Structures are given as structure tokens and as C-alpha cells.
Amino acid sequence: MSRDSVTLTEAGPILFDLVAVIVREQGKLSEIDGQTGDGDHGVNMGKGFRMAGERLKAQGDFTLPQGFATLGDTLLSDIGGSMGPLYGTFFTDMAEVLDDTDVIDAPHVSAMLKAGLAAVQGLGEAKPGDKTLVDVIVPAMEGFDAAQAAGKSFAESLTAMKDAAGAGLEATRSMVAKVGRASRLGERSRGTLDAGAASCDMILSTLADGLITRLNA
Amino acid sequence: MNRIINDPEQVAEEALLGVVAAYPDILAATDNPRVLRAARQPKQGKVGIVTGGGSGHEPAFLGFVGPGLCDAVACGEIFASPTAKSFHAAFKAADFGAGVACLYGNYAGDNMNVKMAVKLAAKDGLTVRSVVANDDVASAPKAERDKRRGVAGEVMMWKSAGGLADEGGDLDQVIAVAQKAIDNTGSVGIGLSACTIPAAGKPNFTIAPGMMEVGIGHHGEPGVSVMPVKPARDMAALMLEHILADLSLGRDEDVAVLVSGLGATPVMELYLLYGHVDEMLRDRGLRIRHRFVGNYFTSLEMMGASITVTRLDGELDRLMALPAHSIGLTVLGS
């Protein structure tokens, strides 16, 4: 039987997993972006996450929300384009959900995804189906909430979230981009994944894995 | 590709160092390495004008900072918006106690970063209002004007607003004239070859040899049609046809015209192209009051050119004639 919460101190090191996956996959992200955008998504994400990783290392001990705040601030301050502000507010707003707690449980994750989605939509105005990272966040959130409503455990719900995120990413392949740079391509954007959705899937899956490992420990 | 660079990821940063070294009488560095301000500070009480955008479009955006134009600029990575932090720093550098007008182009990243920077400035008690240029008539139908990109028409917006701010206009008036200038401006580009972001290493779009793309965007965004390269006079006619129809320009109107190279086209060819533009506009009964020909708004080493036409009323005509001094544009005034 897995636990139903993880302390925020325990969860802090998940930030290093997030940094590692984005830095490791930056070539893949740029390649996806190159098909419809200007091919710099991986370069910018890699640069931002690497910088955040260095700051976190220097910070020493930090909780999950403190780590999110550092990552968010780094992306906001040092990475331009549209991904800097989008992911920057995504992480800082998710961190705020954990302001008055010492542990993260299932309702927190649900509230965090909601806050992250609101942050991204508040800035970018993307709707589901527009071929953006929203097409990963929305199904992830719905998948998590549905699993919770069905009485699944926290860990099981995280697995459901991961699966839904992956399916959301795959679904962007058949979409035509409506916002952002790829939207200039119109029909030519169909048939490829969205780069922002791809990085978002990596982020949410890595976050879920980090929590599941600790819940089962 | 043979380039004059060091580290491909440091090109934007290193170019900024060079431009400050080259123009100490026009540009000055600030505490933020991505933000430059005019070397000669205007007097207190003037509305500050800020612009910003991705690098790779030089002389835009930094080339339009100086007396009669913008007061500070935020510079992003190549073809990527500056950060909200940089825009915020540029607002502060252009704060002379009368508010700041942020005049930039319509791109997703710039919109987001400006929006966030405006909020940050509000927390400091600094009022910033913005006008978003959307002059590229080929980038969306007129009914979806809010989706159109901002291109070389931004120069007309900076010139008008910068002039009015110099004359002592308040923030409302400066914003209104910037909006009027861009609302009466249309641009169309023709691309003849692709361009490559140094860090990416290869172009992310192609234009086949012997072909041209009408309506191409400043980052290689697809245009309205691809066709075999035509003589210069046909290019001029094609581009003007889109612009004049969009602006519904009739006879006996005053206009300002700007022809900009996209980076790799010889300036000589821009003069040749302008000759046709000039003749065609006069043939339509339009009075050309101001003309600008050269590299104003480029896309790295893309070959091609853009044409911009602005309909002028008495106010815009007067403002376009005021003196201005910057790397990209100097007007002596009368």
C-alpha cells in the first residue's frame, strides 16, 4: 500500500530530475521544433533548465515549491521568447499552491495543474486543440482528476496523469497550430508533434515518476 | 556557412557589445546587457519610448534609438522575444516622469513578455502603455488584423510617436499617434532565399532556386504565394497591389514609403526597386512626402525586400519631417 502524501522536503530533489530530462532531451526538442518552428526550443529550454540546476545546486536544501520558484524565476528572467514566460509562470504559480503546507497530496497536485494551466492560458490565450502545451496539461489534469474520482490511490492517479499527458502529446500530431509561431504554417503544421507539448509531457511525467517513487518507498 | 562569429550561442550578446563600442555618441549600455538606451538623455517630462524584439533584424530594433525616435530598447536572442525582465529594465531606462510608450511588433513571445513587464512596471508605479504593430498585410486577412505580424512599418510608428514625444505630447497623445501611424501602414515582403539562425546551423525553411515567396515573414513565415522570380517592376507591382488595396488608398493622398532590404540583397537593387515603386505610386495620383530606402528591418542573410506605405494626414506628415538621429534612421529636418 503506497502512502498518500510526500513531504515537500523529500520532493525537492525531483527538481534535479526535471533539469536532467530537459538537458538530456534538448536535441530531441529542437528537432521537433525545427519541423514547424525555428528549431530553438531545445536550445532555450536546455539553457534555462541548466542555469536553474546550477542555482539549485548552490541553494543546497530546498523544498519542492522553493525549487519550482527558482526554476520559474530563472526561466522568467533569463529565457526570452514565449517559453520563458509560459513555463516561468507555470512553475511559479504551481509553487504558490504549496505555500501553506509541508506535504504534497492528491488535492494539491490537482490544484497545481489547475494553477499551471491558468498561468499558461492567462498569458498565451491558447485553447485545447490549438497544438500547444495546453494540449498536454488539460488531459493530464483531467486524467488525474478522473482517477481520483474513481477512488484510485495518489500513486495510481499520478500514473493515470502520465498516461493522459503522453496521449495528449501524441494527439498534437494531427492538430493544426492555431497560436504561436507554428500557427504561421497553417496546414503545414499538421503531422508533427508540438515542441512545447513535448517538453511539457517530459516535465509532467518526470514529476509524476518522482512522486510515485517516493510514495512507494 | 561562412560567418563572422565566435560562439554561435553568443552572437546576439557579442553584437550588442560591438554596437555600443561603434556608436558611443548614439547608444549607451545599461546595467542589463540586453538593454541599451540613448546616449543623450532627453529632459525630464518627456514620454519615454521603448521598443524591443528579437535580434537578427538589424538595424532594427536597436538602430532606432536616439533623439526623435526611441529612448531604450530590449534585445532578445536571435528571432526570439526579449525577456520580461529586459523589457522592464528598458521601461525604467526610458522613465522621464511622463510614462512610457512601448511600441513593438505582434509576435506571441513579445506580447507575453511585454504584458508581464508592464505589470512589473506598474508595481514600481511606472505607467506603461503599448501599441502593437501589425502592418504585414500578407500575414492574415484584414478581418483578422489582430493576427498580423509587425514588420518594417514599425519604423513609421517609432518615427511618428518619437516626434510627438519630442514635441511634448503626453502619453495618451503619443499612444494615439503611434496607433494612428500603424493603422494607416501596410507592408509586404518578398523573400528570394532562406536564412539560418547561427545556433540552429541550418535554415528551417527553404525557397527553391529561381523562386520567390510573396508575403514572406521576417522569420521565414510562409507568404501568400510562391512563384518564379519576376523582374523588379513586377515585384513592385505585386507588393503594391496588396498594400494599396488593403489601405484603400485613393488618389490625391499623401504617403510615406519605405523600402527595406531583408539582409542579403544589394542596396543597389533596393534603389532600382524604389524607382519602380516611386513611379507606380505617382501614376496612381499619390503624393510621396517621405521616402526611406535601405536596410531598415532585415532577417539575417535573407535575400529580398519589403515595401511599406503609410497614409499621412497633416499630423503624421509633420511628425515624419521632424529631425531624428539614430543608427538606422537620420532625418535632418528643415
Coordinates of C-alpha atoms in Angstrom, one line a residue:
Chain A
M1 CA 0.0 0.0 0.0
S2 CA 1.5 3.3 -1.0
R3 CA 1.4 6.4 1.1
D4 CA -1.0 9.3 0.3
S5 CA 1.4 12.2 0.6
V6 CA 5.1 13.2 0.3
T7 CA 6.9 15.8 2.3
L8 CA 7.9 18.9 0.4
T9 CA 11.5 18.4 1.6
E10 CA 11.5 14.8 0.3
A11 CA 10.2 16.0 -3.0
G12 CA 12.7 18.8 -3.5
P13 CA 15.3 16.7 -5.4
I14 CA 12.7 16.0 -8.1
L15 CA 13.8 19.4 -9.5
F16 CA 17.2 17.8 -10.4
D17 CA 15.3 15.1 -12.4
L18 CA 13.4 17.8 -14.3
V19 CA 16.7 19.6 -15.1
A20 CA 18.3 16.3 -16.2
V21 CA 15.5 15.2 -18.5
I22 CA 15.3 18.6 -20.3
V23 CA 19.1 18.9 -20.6
R24 CA 19.3 15.3 -21.9
E25 CA 16.4 15.7 -24.4
Q26 CA 17.2 19.2 -25.6
G27 CA 18.4 17.9 -29.0
K28 CA 15.1 16.0 -29.5
L29 CA 13.1 19.1 -28.5
S30 CA 14.9 21.2 -31.0
E31 CA 14.5 18.6 -33.7
I32 CA 10.7 18.6 -33.1
D33 CA 10.6 22.4 -33.1
G34 CA 12.6 22.6 -36.3
Q35 CA 9.8 20.9 -38.2
T36 CA 7.4 23.8 -37.5
G37 CA 9.2 26.5 -35.6
D38 CA 12.7 27.9 -35.7
G39 CA 14.3 24.9 -34.0
D40 CA 15.4 26.7 -30.9
H41 CA 13.0 25.2 -28.3
G42 CA 15.5 22.7 -27.0
V43 CA 18.4 25.2 -27.0
N44 CA 16.4 27.7 -24.9
M45 CA 14.9 25.1 -22.6
G46 CA 18.2 23.4 -22.1
K47 CA 19.9 26.7 -21.3
G48 CA 17.2 27.7 -18.8
F49 CA 17.0 24.4 -17.0
R50 CA 20.8 24.1 -16.9
M51 CA 21.0 27.6 -15.3
A52 CA 18.2 26.7 -12.8
G53 CA 20.0 23.5 -12.0
E54 CA 23.2 25.4 -11.1
R55 CA 21.3 27.8 -8.9
L56 CA 19.5 24.9 -7.2
K57 CA 22.8 23.2 -6.5
A58 CA 24.1 26.4 -5.0
Q59 CA 20.9 26.7 -2.9
G60 CA 21.6 23.3 -1.2
D61 CA 18.5 22.2 0.6
F62 CA 15.2 23.3 -0.9
T63 CA 11.6 22.1 -0.8
L64 CA 9.6 21.3 -4.0
P65 CA 7.9 24.7 -4.1
Q66 CA 11.2 26.5 -3.4
G67 CA 12.7 24.6 -6.3
F68 CA 9.8 25.4 -8.6
A69 CA 10.1 29.0 -7.6
T70 CA 13.8 29.1 -8.5
L71 CA 13.2 27.3 -11.8
G72 CA 10.3 29.6 -12.6
D73 CA 12.3 32.8 -11.8
T74 CA 15.2 31.6 -13.9
L75 CA 13.0 30.9 -16.9
L76 CA 11.2 34.2 -16.5
S77 CA 14.3 36.3 -16.0
D78 CA 16.8 34.7 -18.4
I79 CA 14.9 32.9 -21.2
G80 CA 13.0 35.1 -23.6
G81 CA 10.8 34.0 -26.5
S82 CA 7.4 32.7 -25.4
M83 CA 8.6 29.6 -23.5
G84 CA 10.4 31.7 -20.8
P85 CA 7.3 33.4 -19.6
L86 CA 5.0 30.5 -20.2
Y87 CA 7.0 27.9 -18.2
G88 CA 8.2 30.6 -15.8
T89 CA 4.7 31.4 -14.6
F90 CA 3.7 27.8 -14.9
F91 CA 6.2 26.8 -12.2
T92 CA 5.9 29.9 -10.0
D93 CA 2.1 29.6 -9.9
M94 CA 2.3 25.9 -9.1
A95 CA 4.7 26.7 -6.3
E96 CA 2.2 29.1 -4.8
V97 CA -0.3 26.3 -4.4
L98 CA 2.1 24.7 -1.9
D99 CA 2.5 27.9 0.2
D100 CA 0.8 26.7 3.4
T101 CA 1.6 23.1 3.5
D102 CA 4.5 20.8 4.4
V103 CA 3.4 17.9 2.3
I104 CA 2.0 17.3 -1.2
D105 CA -1.1 15.1 -1.6
A106 CA -3.5 14.4 -4.4
P107 CA -5.7 17.5 -4.0
H108 CA -2.5 19.6 -4.2
V109 CA -1.5 18.0 -7.5
S110 CA -5.0 18.7 -8.9
A111 CA -4.8 22.3 -7.7
M112 CA -1.3 22.7 -9.1
L113 CA -2.2 21.6 -12.5
K114 CA -5.2 23.9 -12.4
A115 CA -2.9 26.8 -11.4
G116 CA -0.3 25.9 -14.0
L117 CA -2.9 25.8 -16.7
A118 CA -4.4 29.1 -15.6
A119 CA -0.9 30.7 -15.8
V120 CA -0.3 29.4 -19.3
Q121 CA -3.7 30.4 -20.6
G122 CA -3.6 33.8 -18.9
L123 CA -0.5 34.7 -20.8
G124 CA -0.8 32.8 -24.1
E125 CA -4.6 32.5 -24.6
A126 CA -4.2 29.0 -26.1
K127 CA -7.2 26.8 -26.0
P128 CA -7.3 23.0 -26.1
G129 CA -6.8 21.8 -29.7
D130 CA -4.5 24.7 -30.7
K131 CA -1.5 22.5 -30.7
T132 CA 0.4 23.8 -27.7
L133 CA 1.4 22.6 -24.2
V134 CA -2.2 23.2 -23.1
D135 CA -3.0 20.0 -25.0
V136 CA -0.8 18.1 -22.5
I137 CA -1.7 20.0 -19.3
V138 CA -5.5 19.7 -19.8
P139 CA -5.6 15.9 -20.4
A140 CA -3.1 15.4 -17.6
M141 CA -5.3 17.3 -15.2
E142 CA -8.5 15.5 -16.4
G143 CA -6.8 12.1 -16.2
F144 CA -5.6 12.8 -12.7
D145 CA -8.9 14.1 -11.5
A146 CA -10.8 11.2 -13.1
A147 CA -8.6 8.6 -11.4
Q148 CA -9.2 10.4 -8.1
A149 CA -12.9 10.5 -8.6
A150 CA -12.8 6.7 -9.4
G151 CA -11.2 6.2 -6.0
K152 CA -7.7 5.4 -7.2
S153 CA -4.7 6.0 -4.9
F154 CA -2.5 9.1 -5.2
A155 CA 0.2 6.9 -6.9
E156 CA -2.3 5.3 -9.3
S157 CA -3.7 8.7 -10.2
L158 CA -0.2 10.0 -11.0
T159 CA 0.2 7.1 -13.4
A160 CA -3.1 8.0 -15.0
M161 CA -1.9 11.6 -15.3
K162 CA 1.3 10.4 -17.0
D163 CA -0.6 8.3 -19.5
A164 CA -3.0 11.1 -20.3
A165 CA -0.1 13.5 -20.8
G166 CA 1.5 11.1 -23.2
A167 CA -1.7 10.6 -25.1
G168 CA -2.2 14.4 -25.2
L169 CA 1.2 14.9 -26.7
E170 CA 0.5 12.2 -29.4
A171 CA -2.8 14.0 -30.2
T172 CA -1.0 17.2 -31.1
R173 CA 0.4 15.4 -34.1
S174 CA -2.8 15.6 -36.0
M175 CA -3.6 19.2 -34.9
V176 CA -3.1 22.4 -36.9
A177 CA -1.3 25.0 -34.9
K178 CA -3.6 28.0 -34.0
V179 CA -1.3 30.1 -31.8
G180 CA 2.5 30.7 -31.6
R181 CA 5.0 30.7 -34.4
A182 CA 3.9 27.3 -35.8
S183 CA 0.5 28.8 -36.5
R184 CA 2.0 30.8 -39.3
L185 CA 2.4 27.5 -41.1
G186 CA -1.3 26.7 -41.1
E187 CA -1.9 23.2 -42.6
R188 CA 1.8 22.7 -42.9
S189 CA 2.0 22.3 -39.2
R190 CA -0.2 19.1 -39.3
G191 CA 1.7 15.8 -38.9
T192 CA 4.3 16.8 -36.4
L193 CA 4.3 16.9 -32.6
D194 CA 4.2 20.3 -30.9
A195 CA 7.6 21.1 -29.3
G196 CA 6.1 22.8 -26.2
A197 CA 3.7 19.9 -25.7
A198 CA 6.7 17.5 -25.9
S199 CA 8.6 19.3 -23.2
C200 CA 5.5 19.6 -21.1
D201 CA 5.0 15.8 -21.3
M202 CA 8.6 15.3 -20.2
I203 CA 8.1 17.7 -17.3
L204 CA 4.8 16.2 -16.0
S205 CA 5.9 12.6 -16.5
T206 CA 9.2 13.2 -14.6
L207 CA 7.3 15.0 -11.8
A208 CA 4.8 12.1 -11.6
D209 CA 7.7 9.5 -11.5
G210 CA 9.5 11.4 -8.8
L211 CA 6.4 11.5 -6.6
I212 CA 5.4 7.8 -7.3
T213 CA 8.9 6.6 -6.3
R214 CA 8.6 8.4 -3.0
L215 CA 5.0 7.3 -2.4
N216 CA 6.1 3.7 -2.9
A217 CA 9.2 4.0 -0.8
Chain B
M1 CA 28.1 28.7 -44.0
N2 CA 30.8 31.2 -43.6
R3 CA 30.0 33.7 -40.9
I4 CA 31.9 36.3 -38.9
I5 CA 31.1 34.9 -35.4
N6 CA 32.7 33.2 -32.5
D7 CA 30.4 31.0 -30.4
P8 CA 27.0 30.6 -32.3
E9 CA 25.1 30.9 -29.0
Q10 CA 26.7 34.3 -28.1
V11 CA 26.1 36.1 -31.4
A12 CA 23.3 38.4 -30.1
E13 CA 25.2 39.3 -27.0
E14 CA 28.5 40.0 -28.7
A15 CA 26.8 42.1 -31.4
L16 CA 25.4 44.3 -28.7
L17 CA 28.9 44.9 -27.3
G18 CA 30.1 45.8 -30.7
V19 CA 27.3 48.2 -31.5
V20 CA 27.8 50.1 -28.2
A21 CA 31.5 50.4 -29.0
A22 CA 30.8 51.6 -32.5
Y23 CA 28.2 54.3 -31.7
P24 CA 29.1 55.8 -28.3
D25 CA 27.5 59.1 -29.4
I26 CA 24.2 57.4 -30.0
L27 CA 23.8 54.4 -27.8
A28 CA 24.8 53.6 -24.2
A29 CA 24.8 50.4 -22.2
T30 CA 22.7 49.9 -19.1
D31 CA 23.0 47.5 -16.1
N32 CA 21.1 44.9 -18.2
P33 CA 23.3 43.6 -21.0
R34 CA 20.2 43.2 -23.2
V35 CA 19.1 46.8 -22.8
L36 CA 20.5 49.8 -24.5
R37 CA 19.4 53.4 -24.1
A38 CA 20.0 56.7 -26.0
A39 CA 23.4 58.2 -25.1
R40 CA 21.9 61.6 -24.9
Q41 CA 19.2 61.6 -22.3
P42 CA 16.2 63.7 -23.0
K43 CA 15.0 66.2 -20.4
Q44 CA 12.6 65.2 -17.7
G45 CA 8.9 65.3 -18.5
K46 CA 9.2 63.6 -21.9
V47 CA 7.2 60.5 -22.6
G48 CA 9.7 57.6 -22.9
I49 CA 9.6 55.4 -26.0
V50 CA 10.6 51.8 -25.7
T51 CA 10.8 49.2 -28.4
G52 CA 12.3 45.7 -28.4
G53 CA 12.3 42.4 -30.3
G54 CA 14.5 39.5 -31.3
S55 CA 18.0 40.1 -32.7
G56 CA 18.8 39.3 -36.3
H57 CA 16.7 42.2 -37.8
E58 CA 19.4 44.9 -37.5
P59 CA 19.4 47.8 -37.7
A60 CA 16.0 47.0 -36.0
F61 CA 15.5 47.3 -33.2
L62 CA 18.5 49.0 -31.5
G63 CA 19.1 51.1 -34.6
F64 CA 16.1 53.2 -33.9
V65 CA 17.1 54.5 -30.5
G66 CA 18.1 58.2 -30.5
P67 CA 16.7 61.7 -30.5
G68 CA 13.4 61.9 -32.2
L69 CA 12.9 58.1 -32.0
C70 CA 13.1 55.5 -29.2
D71 CA 14.7 56.1 -25.8
A72 CA 15.6 52.5 -24.9
V73 CA 15.5 49.1 -26.5
A74 CA 15.3 45.5 -25.2
C75 CA 17.1 43.0 -27.3
G76 CA 16.3 39.3 -27.4
E77 CA 18.1 36.2 -28.7
I78 CA 18.1 35.8 -32.5
F79 CA 14.5 35.8 -33.6
A80 CA 13.2 35.4 -30.0
S81 CA 11.5 38.0 -27.8
P82 CA 13.5 39.7 -25.1
T83 CA 12.7 38.6 -21.6
A84 CA 10.1 40.4 -19.5
K85 CA 13.0 41.4 -17.2
S86 CA 14.7 43.1 -20.2
F87 CA 11.5 45.0 -21.3
H88 CA 11.0 46.0 -17.6
A89 CA 14.6 47.3 -17.5
A90 CA 14.1 49.2 -20.7
F91 CA 10.9 50.8 -19.3
K92 CA 12.9 52.0 -16.3
A93 CA 15.7 53.4 -18.6
A94 CA 13.1 55.4 -20.5
D95 CA 11.2 56.8 -17.5
F96 CA 11.5 60.5 -17.5
G97 CA 8.5 61.1 -15.3
A98 CA 5.8 61.2 -18.0
G99 CA 5.1 57.5 -18.6
V100 CA 6.4 55.1 -21.2
A101 CA 5.0 54.0 -24.6
C102 CA 6.1 50.5 -25.6
L103 CA 5.9 50.2 -29.3
Y104 CA 6.7 46.7 -30.6
G105 CA 5.6 44.1 -33.1
N106 CA 2.9 41.5 -32.9
Y107 CA 4.5 38.2 -32.0
A108 CA 3.4 35.7 -29.4
G109 CA 6.6 35.9 -27.3
D110 CA 6.8 39.7 -27.4
N111 CA 3.2 40.0 -26.4
M112 CA 3.7 37.8 -23.4
N113 CA 6.9 39.4 -22.2
V114 CA 5.6 43.0 -22.7
K115 CA 2.4 42.1 -20.8
M116 CA 4.4 40.7 -17.8
A117 CA 6.9 43.6 -17.9
V118 CA 4.0 46.2 -17.9
K119 CA 2.8 44.5 -14.7
L120 CA 6.2 44.6 -13.1
A121 CA 6.5 48.3 -14.0
A122 CA 3.1 49.0 -12.5
K123 CA 4.3 47.6 -9.2
D124 CA 7.1 50.3 -9.3
G125 CA 4.5 53.0 -10.0
L126 CA 5.5 53.4 -13.6
T127 CA 2.7 53.7 -16.2
V128 CA 3.5 51.9 -19.5
R129 CA 1.1 51.6 -22.4
S130 CA 1.7 49.8 -25.6
V131 CA 0.9 49.8 -29.3
V132 CA 1.4 46.5 -31.2
A133 CA 2.4 46.9 -34.8
N134 CA 0.5 44.6 -37.2
D135 CA 1.4 46.1 -40.6
D136 CA 2.2 42.9 -42.5
V137 CA -0.9 42.8 -44.8
A138 CA 0.1 39.4 -46.2
S139 CA 0.2 37.7 -42.8
A140 CA -3.6 37.5 -42.2
P141 CA -6.8 38.8 -43.8
K142 CA -7.9 42.3 -42.9
A143 CA -10.8 40.9 -40.8
E144 CA -8.1 39.2 -38.6
R145 CA -5.9 42.3 -38.3
D146 CA -5.0 41.4 -34.7
K147 CA -3.2 38.3 -36.0
R148 CA -1.0 40.2 -38.4
R149 CA 2.7 40.5 -37.8
G150 CA 4.6 43.7 -37.2
V151 CA 7.3 44.3 -39.7
A152 CA 9.1 47.4 -41.3
G153 CA 6.0 49.6 -40.7
E154 CA 7.3 49.8 -37.1
V155 CA 9.7 52.4 -38.3
M156 CA 6.8 54.7 -39.3
M157 CA 5.3 54.1 -35.8
W158 CA 8.5 54.9 -34.0
K159 CA 9.2 58.0 -36.1
S160 CA 5.7 59.5 -35.5
A161 CA 5.5 58.7 -31.8
G162 CA 9.1 59.7 -31.2
G163 CA 8.4 63.0 -32.9
L164 CA 5.3 63.7 -30.9
A165 CA 7.1 62.8 -27.6
D166 CA 9.8 65.2 -28.5
E167 CA 7.3 67.9 -29.2
G168 CA 6.0 67.4 -25.6
G169 CA 3.0 65.2 -26.3
D170 CA 1.6 63.4 -23.3
L171 CA 1.3 59.6 -23.0
D172 CA -2.3 59.5 -24.3
Q173 CA -1.3 61.6 -27.4
V174 CA 1.8 59.6 -28.1
I175 CA -0.1 56.3 -27.9
A176 CA -2.8 57.6 -30.1
V177 CA -0.4 58.8 -32.8
A178 CA 1.5 55.5 -32.7
Q179 CA -1.8 53.7 -33.2
K180 CA -2.8 56.0 -36.0
A181 CA 0.5 55.6 -37.8
I182 CA 0.4 51.8 -37.7
D183 CA -3.3 51.6 -38.5
N184 CA -2.5 53.6 -41.7
T185 CA 0.5 51.5 -42.6
G186 CA 0.8 48.4 -44.7
S187 CA 3.8 46.3 -45.6
V188 CA 4.6 43.3 -47.8
G189 CA 7.8 41.4 -48.2
I190 CA 9.2 39.2 -51.0
G191 CA 11.8 36.5 -50.0
L192 CA 14.3 35.2 -52.5
S193 CA 16.4 32.9 -50.2
A194 CA 16.2 31.4 -46.7
C195 CA 18.2 32.4 -43.7
T196 CA 19.9 30.5 -40.9
I197 CA 20.0 31.1 -37.1
P198 CA 23.7 30.5 -36.3
A199 CA 22.9 28.3 -33.2
A200 CA 20.5 26.2 -35.3
G201 CA 23.0 25.7 -38.1
K202 CA 20.6 25.1 -40.9
P203 CA 17.6 27.1 -42.3
N204 CA 14.2 26.0 -41.1
F205 CA 12.5 26.8 -44.4
T206 CA 13.6 26.8 -48.0
I207 CA 13.0 28.9 -51.1
A208 CA 13.9 26.9 -54.2
P209 CA 16.4 28.5 -56.6
G210 CA 14.7 30.7 -59.1
M211 CA 11.6 31.0 -56.9
M212 CA 10.3 33.9 -54.7
E213 CA 7.9 33.9 -51.9
V214 CA 5.5 36.8 -51.9
G215 CA 4.3 37.9 -48.4
I216 CA 7.1 36.1 -46.5
G217 CA 7.6 37.0 -42.8
H218 CA 10.7 38.2 -41.1
H219 CA 11.5 34.7 -39.8
G220 CA 10.6 32.9 -43.0
E221 CA 6.9 32.5 -42.1
P222 CA 5.1 31.4 -45.3
G223 CA 3.7 34.1 -47.5
V224 CA 0.6 34.2 -49.8
S225 CA 2.2 32.7 -52.9
V226 CA 5.4 31.1 -54.3
M227 CA 6.2 31.8 -57.9
P228 CA 9.2 32.1 -60.3
V229 CA 11.4 35.2 -59.7
K230 CA 10.0 38.1 -61.7
P231 CA 11.6 41.3 -62.9
A232 CA 11.8 44.1 -60.3
R233 CA 9.0 46.1 -61.8
D234 CA 6.6 43.1 -61.5
M235 CA 7.8 42.6 -57.9
A236 CA 7.0 46.2 -57.1
A237 CA 3.6 45.9 -58.7
L238 CA 2.7 42.7 -56.9
M239 CA 3.7 44.1 -53.5
L240 CA 2.0 47.5 -54.0
E241 CA -1.2 45.8 -55.2
H242 CA -1.6 44.1 -51.8
I243 CA -0.7 47.2 -49.8
L244 CA -2.8 49.7 -51.7
A245 CA -5.9 47.5 -51.8
D246 CA -5.5 46.9 -48.1
L247 CA -5.2 50.5 -47.2
S248 CA -7.9 51.6 -49.7
L249 CA -5.6 54.4 -50.9
G250 CA -7.3 56.7 -53.3
R251 CA -5.9 59.4 -55.5
D252 CA -4.6 62.7 -54.1
E253 CA -3.5 61.2 -50.8
D254 CA -0.2 61.9 -49.1
V255 CA 2.0 58.9 -48.3
A256 CA 5.4 57.9 -46.8
V257 CA 7.2 55.0 -48.4
L258 CA 9.9 52.7 -47.0
V259 CA 11.8 50.1 -49.0
S260 CA 13.9 47.8 -46.8
G261 CA 16.3 45.0 -47.8
L262 CA 15.9 41.7 -45.9
G263 CA 19.7 41.4 -45.3
A264 CA 21.5 39.9 -48.3
T265 CA 20.0 41.9 -51.2
P266 CA 22.4 44.6 -52.6
V267 CA 21.4 48.1 -51.7
M268 CA 21.7 48.9 -55.4
E269 CA 18.8 46.6 -56.1
L270 CA 16.7 48.4 -53.5
Y271 CA 17.3 51.7 -55.3
L272 CA 16.3 50.0 -58.5
L273 CA 13.1 48.7 -56.8
Y274 CA 12.3 52.0 -55.3
G275 CA 12.5 53.6 -58.8
H276 CA 9.5 51.5 -59.8
V277 CA 7.7 52.0 -56.5
D278 CA 8.0 55.7 -56.9
E279 CA 6.7 55.8 -60.4
M280 CA 3.8 53.5 -59.7
L281 CA 2.7 55.5 -56.7
R282 CA 2.8 58.7 -58.6
D283 CA 0.9 57.1 -61.5
R284 CA -1.8 56.4 -59.0
G285 CA -2.0 60.0 -58.1
L286 CA -0.4 59.6 -54.7
R287 CA 2.0 62.3 -53.3
I288 CA 5.1 60.8 -51.8
R289 CA 6.0 63.1 -48.9
H290 CA 8.8 61.0 -47.2
R291 CA 10.9 58.2 -48.6
F292 CA 13.3 55.8 -47.0
V293 CA 15.4 53.2 -48.9
G294 CA 18.0 50.9 -47.4
N295 CA 18.3 48.1 -44.9
Y296 CA 15.9 49.1 -42.1
F297 CA 14.4 45.8 -41.0
T298 CA 16.3 42.7 -42.0
S299 CA 16.2 38.9 -41.5
L300 CA 19.8 37.8 -41.1
E301 CA 21.0 36.9 -44.6
M302 CA 17.7 36.5 -46.3
M303 CA 17.5 37.9 -49.9
G304 CA 14.6 40.0 -50.8
A305 CA 12.9 43.3 -49.8
S306 CA 9.8 44.7 -48.2
I307 CA 7.8 47.7 -49.1
T308 CA 5.9 49.8 -46.6
V309 CA 3.4 52.5 -47.3
T310 CA 1.8 54.9 -44.8
R311 CA -1.2 57.1 -45.4
L312 CA -0.4 60.5 -44.0
D313 CA -2.7 63.2 -42.5
G314 CA -1.3 66.6 -41.6
E315 CA -0.1 65.5 -38.2
L316 CA 1.7 62.4 -39.4
D317 CA 3.3 64.3 -42.3
R318 CA 4.6 66.9 -39.8
L319 CA 6.0 64.3 -37.4
M320 CA 7.7 62.3 -40.2
A321 CA 9.6 65.5 -41.1
L322 CA 11.0 66.2 -37.6
P323 CA 14.7 65.7 -37.1
A324 CA 15.8 62.3 -35.8
H325 CA 19.2 60.7 -35.3
S326 CA 19.9 57.0 -34.9
I327 CA 22.0 54.3 -36.4
G328 CA 19.1 53.2 -38.7
L329 CA 17.4 56.4 -39.5
T330 CA 18.5 60.0 -39.6
V331 CA 16.3 62.9 -40.7
L332 CA 17.8 66.3 -40.8
G333 CA 14.6 68.3 -40.6
S334 CA 14.0 71.6 -42.3

